[in-house]
PDB file of C-alpha atoms in Angstrom:
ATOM      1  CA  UNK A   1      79.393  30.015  85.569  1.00 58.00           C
ATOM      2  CA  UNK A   2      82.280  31.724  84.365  1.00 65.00           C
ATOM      3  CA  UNK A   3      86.024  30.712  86.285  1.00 60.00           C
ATOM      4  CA  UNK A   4      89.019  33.399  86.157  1.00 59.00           C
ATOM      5  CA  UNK A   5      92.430  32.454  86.635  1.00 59.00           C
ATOM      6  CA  UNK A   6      93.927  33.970  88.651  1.00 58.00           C
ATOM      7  CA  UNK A   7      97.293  35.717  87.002  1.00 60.00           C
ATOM      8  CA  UNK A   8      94.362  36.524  83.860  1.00 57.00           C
ATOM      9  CA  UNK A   9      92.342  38.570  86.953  1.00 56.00           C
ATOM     10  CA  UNK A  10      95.234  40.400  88.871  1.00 55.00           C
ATOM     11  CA  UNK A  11      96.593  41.686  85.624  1.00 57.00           C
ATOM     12  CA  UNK A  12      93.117  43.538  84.914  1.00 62.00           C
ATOM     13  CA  UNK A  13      92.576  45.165  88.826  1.00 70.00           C
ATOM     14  CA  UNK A  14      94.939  48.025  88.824  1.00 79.00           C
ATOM     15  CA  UNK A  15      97.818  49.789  86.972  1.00 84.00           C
ATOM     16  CA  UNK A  16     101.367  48.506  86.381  1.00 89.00           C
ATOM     17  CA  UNK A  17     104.423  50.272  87.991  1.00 91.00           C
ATOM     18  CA  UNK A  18     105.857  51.314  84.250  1.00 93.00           C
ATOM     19  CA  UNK A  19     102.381  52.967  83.675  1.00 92.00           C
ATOM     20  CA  UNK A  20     102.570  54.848  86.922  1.00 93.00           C
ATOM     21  CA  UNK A  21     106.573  56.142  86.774  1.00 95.00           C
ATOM     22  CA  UNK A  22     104.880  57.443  83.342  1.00 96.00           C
ATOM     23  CA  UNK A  23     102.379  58.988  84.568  1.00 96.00           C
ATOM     24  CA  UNK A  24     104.321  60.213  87.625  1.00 96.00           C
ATOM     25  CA  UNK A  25     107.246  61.723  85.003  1.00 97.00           C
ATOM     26  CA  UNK A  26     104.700  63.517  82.789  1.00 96.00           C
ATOM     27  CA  UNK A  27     103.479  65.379  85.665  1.00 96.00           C
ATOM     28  CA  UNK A  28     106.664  66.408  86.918  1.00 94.00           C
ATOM     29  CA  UNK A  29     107.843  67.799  83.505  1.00 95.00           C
ATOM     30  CA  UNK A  30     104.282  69.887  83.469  1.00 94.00           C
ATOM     31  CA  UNK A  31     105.039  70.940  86.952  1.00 93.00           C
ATOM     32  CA  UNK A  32     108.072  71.893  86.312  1.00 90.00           C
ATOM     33  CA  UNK A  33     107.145  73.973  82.759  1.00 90.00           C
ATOM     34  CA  UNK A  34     104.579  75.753  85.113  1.00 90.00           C
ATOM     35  CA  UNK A  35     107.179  76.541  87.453  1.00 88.00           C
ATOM     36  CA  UNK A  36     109.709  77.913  84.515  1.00 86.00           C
ATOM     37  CA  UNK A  37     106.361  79.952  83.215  1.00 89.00           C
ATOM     38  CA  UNK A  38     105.403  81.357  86.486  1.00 91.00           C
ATOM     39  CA  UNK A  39     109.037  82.823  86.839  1.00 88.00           C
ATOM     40  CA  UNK A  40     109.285  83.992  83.861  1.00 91.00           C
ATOM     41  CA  UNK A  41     106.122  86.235  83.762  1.00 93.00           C
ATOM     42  CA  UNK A  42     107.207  87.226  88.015  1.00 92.00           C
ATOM     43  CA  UNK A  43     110.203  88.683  85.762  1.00 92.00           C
ATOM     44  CA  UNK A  44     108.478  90.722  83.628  1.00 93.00           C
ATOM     45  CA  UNK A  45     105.777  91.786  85.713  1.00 93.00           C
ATOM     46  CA  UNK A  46     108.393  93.641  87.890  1.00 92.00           C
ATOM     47  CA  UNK A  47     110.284  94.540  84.927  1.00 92.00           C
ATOM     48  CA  UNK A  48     107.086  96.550  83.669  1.00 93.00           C
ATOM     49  CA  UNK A  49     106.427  97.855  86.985  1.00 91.00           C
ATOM     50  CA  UNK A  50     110.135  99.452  87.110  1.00 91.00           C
ATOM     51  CA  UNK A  51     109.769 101.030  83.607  1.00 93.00           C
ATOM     52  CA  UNK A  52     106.098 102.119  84.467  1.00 91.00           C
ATOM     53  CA  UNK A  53     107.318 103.952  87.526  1.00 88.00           C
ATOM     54  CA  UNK A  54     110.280 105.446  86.095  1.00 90.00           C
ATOM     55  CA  UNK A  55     108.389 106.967  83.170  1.00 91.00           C
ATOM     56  CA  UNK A  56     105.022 108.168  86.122  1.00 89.00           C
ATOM     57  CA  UNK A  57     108.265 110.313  87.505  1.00 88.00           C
ATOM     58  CA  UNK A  58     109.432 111.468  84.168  1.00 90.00           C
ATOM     59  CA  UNK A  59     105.672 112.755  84.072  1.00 90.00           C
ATOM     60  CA  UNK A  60     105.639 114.579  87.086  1.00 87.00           C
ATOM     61  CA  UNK A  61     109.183 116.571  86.799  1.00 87.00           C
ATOM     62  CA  UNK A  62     107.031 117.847  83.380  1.00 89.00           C
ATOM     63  CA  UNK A  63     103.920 118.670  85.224  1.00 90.00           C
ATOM     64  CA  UNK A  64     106.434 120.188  87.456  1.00 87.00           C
ATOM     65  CA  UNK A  65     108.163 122.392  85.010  1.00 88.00           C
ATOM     66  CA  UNK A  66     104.207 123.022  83.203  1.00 90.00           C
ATOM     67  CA  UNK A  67     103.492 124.524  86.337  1.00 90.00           C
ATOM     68  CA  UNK A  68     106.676 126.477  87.905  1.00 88.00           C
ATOM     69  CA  UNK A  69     108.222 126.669  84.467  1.00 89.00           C
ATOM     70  CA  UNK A  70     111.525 125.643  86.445  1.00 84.00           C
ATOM     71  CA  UNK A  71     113.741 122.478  86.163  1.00 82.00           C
ATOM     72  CA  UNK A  72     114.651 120.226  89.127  1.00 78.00           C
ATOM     73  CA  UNK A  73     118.233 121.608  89.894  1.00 72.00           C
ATOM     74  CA  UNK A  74     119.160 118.507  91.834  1.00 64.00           C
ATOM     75  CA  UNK A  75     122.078 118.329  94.632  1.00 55.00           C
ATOM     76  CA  UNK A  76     121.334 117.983  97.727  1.00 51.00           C
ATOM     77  CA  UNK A  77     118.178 119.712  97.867  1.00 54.00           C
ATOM     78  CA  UNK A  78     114.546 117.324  98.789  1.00 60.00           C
ATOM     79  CA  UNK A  79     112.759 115.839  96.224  1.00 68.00           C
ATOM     80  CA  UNK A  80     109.280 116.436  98.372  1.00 71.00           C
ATOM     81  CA  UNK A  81     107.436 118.673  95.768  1.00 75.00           C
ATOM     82  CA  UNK A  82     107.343 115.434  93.679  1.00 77.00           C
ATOM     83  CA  UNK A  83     104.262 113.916  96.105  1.00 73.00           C
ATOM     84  CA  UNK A  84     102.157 116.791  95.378  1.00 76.00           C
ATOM     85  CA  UNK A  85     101.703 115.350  91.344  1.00 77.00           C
ATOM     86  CA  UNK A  86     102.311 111.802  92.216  1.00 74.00           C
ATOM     87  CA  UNK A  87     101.413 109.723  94.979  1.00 68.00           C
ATOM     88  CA  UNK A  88     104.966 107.724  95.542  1.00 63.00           C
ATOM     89  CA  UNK A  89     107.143 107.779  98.730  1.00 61.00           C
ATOM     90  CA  UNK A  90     109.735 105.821  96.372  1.00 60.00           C
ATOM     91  CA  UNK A  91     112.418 108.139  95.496  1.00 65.00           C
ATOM     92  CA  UNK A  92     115.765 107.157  97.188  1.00 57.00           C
ATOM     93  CA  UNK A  93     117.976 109.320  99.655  1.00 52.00           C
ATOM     94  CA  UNK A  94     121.689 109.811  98.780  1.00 54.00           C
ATOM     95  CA  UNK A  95     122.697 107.129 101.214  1.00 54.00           C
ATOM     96  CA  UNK A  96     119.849 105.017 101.806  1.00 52.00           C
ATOM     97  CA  UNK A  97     119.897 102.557 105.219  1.00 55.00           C
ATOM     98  CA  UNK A  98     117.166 100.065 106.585  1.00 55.00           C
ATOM     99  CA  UNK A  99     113.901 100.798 104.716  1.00 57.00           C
ATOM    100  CA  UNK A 100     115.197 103.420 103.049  1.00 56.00           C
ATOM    101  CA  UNK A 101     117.234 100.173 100.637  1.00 56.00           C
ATOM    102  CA  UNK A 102     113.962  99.572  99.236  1.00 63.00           C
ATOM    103  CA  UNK A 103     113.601 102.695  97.439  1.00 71.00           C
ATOM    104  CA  UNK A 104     115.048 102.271  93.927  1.00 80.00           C
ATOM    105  CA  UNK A 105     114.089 105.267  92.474  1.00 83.00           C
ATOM    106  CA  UNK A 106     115.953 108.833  92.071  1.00 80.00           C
ATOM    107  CA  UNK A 107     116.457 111.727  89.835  1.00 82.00           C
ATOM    108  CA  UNK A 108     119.379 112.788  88.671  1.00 84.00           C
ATOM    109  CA  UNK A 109     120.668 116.086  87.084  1.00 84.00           C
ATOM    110  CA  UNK A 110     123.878 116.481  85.807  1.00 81.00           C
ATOM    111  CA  UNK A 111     125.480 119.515  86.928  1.00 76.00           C
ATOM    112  CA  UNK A 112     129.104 119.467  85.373  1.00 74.00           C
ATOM    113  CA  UNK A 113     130.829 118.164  82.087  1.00 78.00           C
ATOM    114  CA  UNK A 114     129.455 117.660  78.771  1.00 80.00           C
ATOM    115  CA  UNK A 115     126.042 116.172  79.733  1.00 79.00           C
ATOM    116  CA  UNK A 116     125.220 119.653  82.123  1.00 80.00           C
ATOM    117  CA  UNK A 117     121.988 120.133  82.127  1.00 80.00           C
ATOM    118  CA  UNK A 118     120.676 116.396  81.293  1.00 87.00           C
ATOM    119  CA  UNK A 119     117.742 115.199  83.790  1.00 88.00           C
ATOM    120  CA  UNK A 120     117.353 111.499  84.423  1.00 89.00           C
ATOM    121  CA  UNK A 121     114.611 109.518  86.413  1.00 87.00           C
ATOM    122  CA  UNK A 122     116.867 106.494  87.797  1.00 88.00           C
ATOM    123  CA  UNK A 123     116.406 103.339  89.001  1.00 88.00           C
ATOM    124  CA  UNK A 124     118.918 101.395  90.728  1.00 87.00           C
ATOM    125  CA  UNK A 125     118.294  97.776  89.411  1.00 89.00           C
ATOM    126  CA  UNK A 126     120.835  96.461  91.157  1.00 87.00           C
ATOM    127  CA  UNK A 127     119.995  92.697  92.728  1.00 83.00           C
ATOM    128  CA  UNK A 128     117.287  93.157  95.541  1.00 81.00           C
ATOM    129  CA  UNK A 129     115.789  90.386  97.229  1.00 77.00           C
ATOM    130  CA  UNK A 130     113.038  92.303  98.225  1.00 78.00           C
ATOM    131  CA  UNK A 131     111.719  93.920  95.047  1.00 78.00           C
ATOM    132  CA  UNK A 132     112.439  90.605  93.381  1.00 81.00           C
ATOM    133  CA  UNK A 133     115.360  91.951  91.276  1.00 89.00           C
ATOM    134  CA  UNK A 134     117.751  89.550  89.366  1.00 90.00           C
ATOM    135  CA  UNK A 135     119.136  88.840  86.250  1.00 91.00           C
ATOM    136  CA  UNK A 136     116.070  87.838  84.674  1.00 92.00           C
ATOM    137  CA  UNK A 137     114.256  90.999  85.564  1.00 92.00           C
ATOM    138  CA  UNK A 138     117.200  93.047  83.998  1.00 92.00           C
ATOM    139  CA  UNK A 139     117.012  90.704  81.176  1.00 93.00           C
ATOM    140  CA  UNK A 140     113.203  91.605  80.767  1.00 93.00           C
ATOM    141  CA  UNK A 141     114.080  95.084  80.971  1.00 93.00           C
ATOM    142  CA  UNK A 142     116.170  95.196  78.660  1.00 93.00           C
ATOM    143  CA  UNK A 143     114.095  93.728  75.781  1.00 93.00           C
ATOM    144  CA  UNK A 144     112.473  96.863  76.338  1.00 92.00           C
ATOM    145  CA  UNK A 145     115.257  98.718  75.130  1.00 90.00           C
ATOM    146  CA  UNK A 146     114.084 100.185  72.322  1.00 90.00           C
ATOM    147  CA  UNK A 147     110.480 100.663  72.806  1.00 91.00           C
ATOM    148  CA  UNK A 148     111.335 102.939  75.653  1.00 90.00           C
ATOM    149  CA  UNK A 149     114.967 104.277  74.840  1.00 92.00           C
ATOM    150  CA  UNK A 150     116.316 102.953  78.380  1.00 93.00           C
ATOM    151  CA  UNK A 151     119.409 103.964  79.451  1.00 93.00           C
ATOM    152  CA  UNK A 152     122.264 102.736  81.399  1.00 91.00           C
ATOM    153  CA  UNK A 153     124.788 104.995  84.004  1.00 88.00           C
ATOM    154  CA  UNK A 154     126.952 105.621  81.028  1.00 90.00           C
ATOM    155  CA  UNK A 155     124.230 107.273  78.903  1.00 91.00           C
ATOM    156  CA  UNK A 156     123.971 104.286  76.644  1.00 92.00           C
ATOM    157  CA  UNK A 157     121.696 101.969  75.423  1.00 94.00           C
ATOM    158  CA  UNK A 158     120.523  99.717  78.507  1.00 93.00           C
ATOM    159  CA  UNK A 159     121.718  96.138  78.277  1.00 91.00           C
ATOM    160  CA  UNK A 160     120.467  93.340  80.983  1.00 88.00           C
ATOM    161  CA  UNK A 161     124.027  93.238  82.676  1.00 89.00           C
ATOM    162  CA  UNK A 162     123.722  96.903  83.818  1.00 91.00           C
ATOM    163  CA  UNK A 163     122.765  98.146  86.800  1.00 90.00           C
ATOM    164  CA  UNK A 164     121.531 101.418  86.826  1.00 90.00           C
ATOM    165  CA  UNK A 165     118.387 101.837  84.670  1.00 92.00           C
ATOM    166  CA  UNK A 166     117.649 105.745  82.865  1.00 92.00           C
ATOM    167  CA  UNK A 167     114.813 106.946  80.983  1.00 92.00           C
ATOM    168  CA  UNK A 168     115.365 110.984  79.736  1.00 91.00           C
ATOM    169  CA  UNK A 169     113.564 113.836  81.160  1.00 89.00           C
ATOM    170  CA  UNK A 170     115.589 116.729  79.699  1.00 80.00           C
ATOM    171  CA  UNK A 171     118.560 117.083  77.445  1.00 78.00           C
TER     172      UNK A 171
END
């Protein structure tokens, strides 16, 4: 018959306290890398989904034009026509209230000065709670910079502090 002592058999039953804050520690860095991750692609998801909607509007002022061979003359006048070659209620009223806040979208035609003439689909990337819009999203966008010749209100190059997003229809 075999006799354990005791401190010899307690220190073989369960895990010590250092080995658990460990373990405890390791998980919370993962968890927290996970969280960072998560984030991070949240950001660009909505970042692609703003530049993929901005450039399905650029397409439809050119089916437009294909068909009417006419340019949006902007002003004041409704943007309806635009739901009969895409299926989008998104396009923003000149003062937009309630609902209306959460549609970013909007074309815009120059009609005086040097740029006269110049079509823009717009996006108003300004922070949103509701679309998820924030510094990291504008960030993400503007990565995109070149590969889609984004714009900013000025008609320059799009940088992540900006807060109007362009993409070209027409110069």
């Amino acid at each position: 018959m075999q006799i354990f002592h005791a401190p010899y058999y307690k220190r073989l039953r369960g895990f010590t306290l250092v080995e658990l804050l460990i373990t405890l520690i390791i998980i919370g860095i993962l968890a927290g890398l996970l969280v960072f991750g998560i984030g991070q692609m949240k950001a660009k998801a909505t970042a692609t989904k703003i530049i993929a909607d901005l450039r399905t509007l650029r397409s439809a002022v050119a089916m437009r034009y294909s068909d009417t061979k006419t340019w949006p003359t902007g002003g004041t006048g409704t943007w309806d026509w635009v739901k009969d070659y895409i299926d989008t209620d998104a396009l923003s009223s000149t003062n937009p209230t309630g609902a209306e806040k959460q549609k970013i979208y909007a074309i815009r035609v120059f009609q005086t000065g040097v740029n006269t003439g110049r079509m823009f689909v717009v996006a108003n990337v300004n922070d949103n709670r509701i679309l998820g819009i924030d510094d990291l999203v504008r960030l993400k966008i503007s990565e995109r910079q070149d590969e889609y010749k984004l714009l900013n209100n000025s008609i320059l190059p799009y940088i992540g502090t900006d807060k109007i997003l362009m993409i070209e229809i027409k110069k």
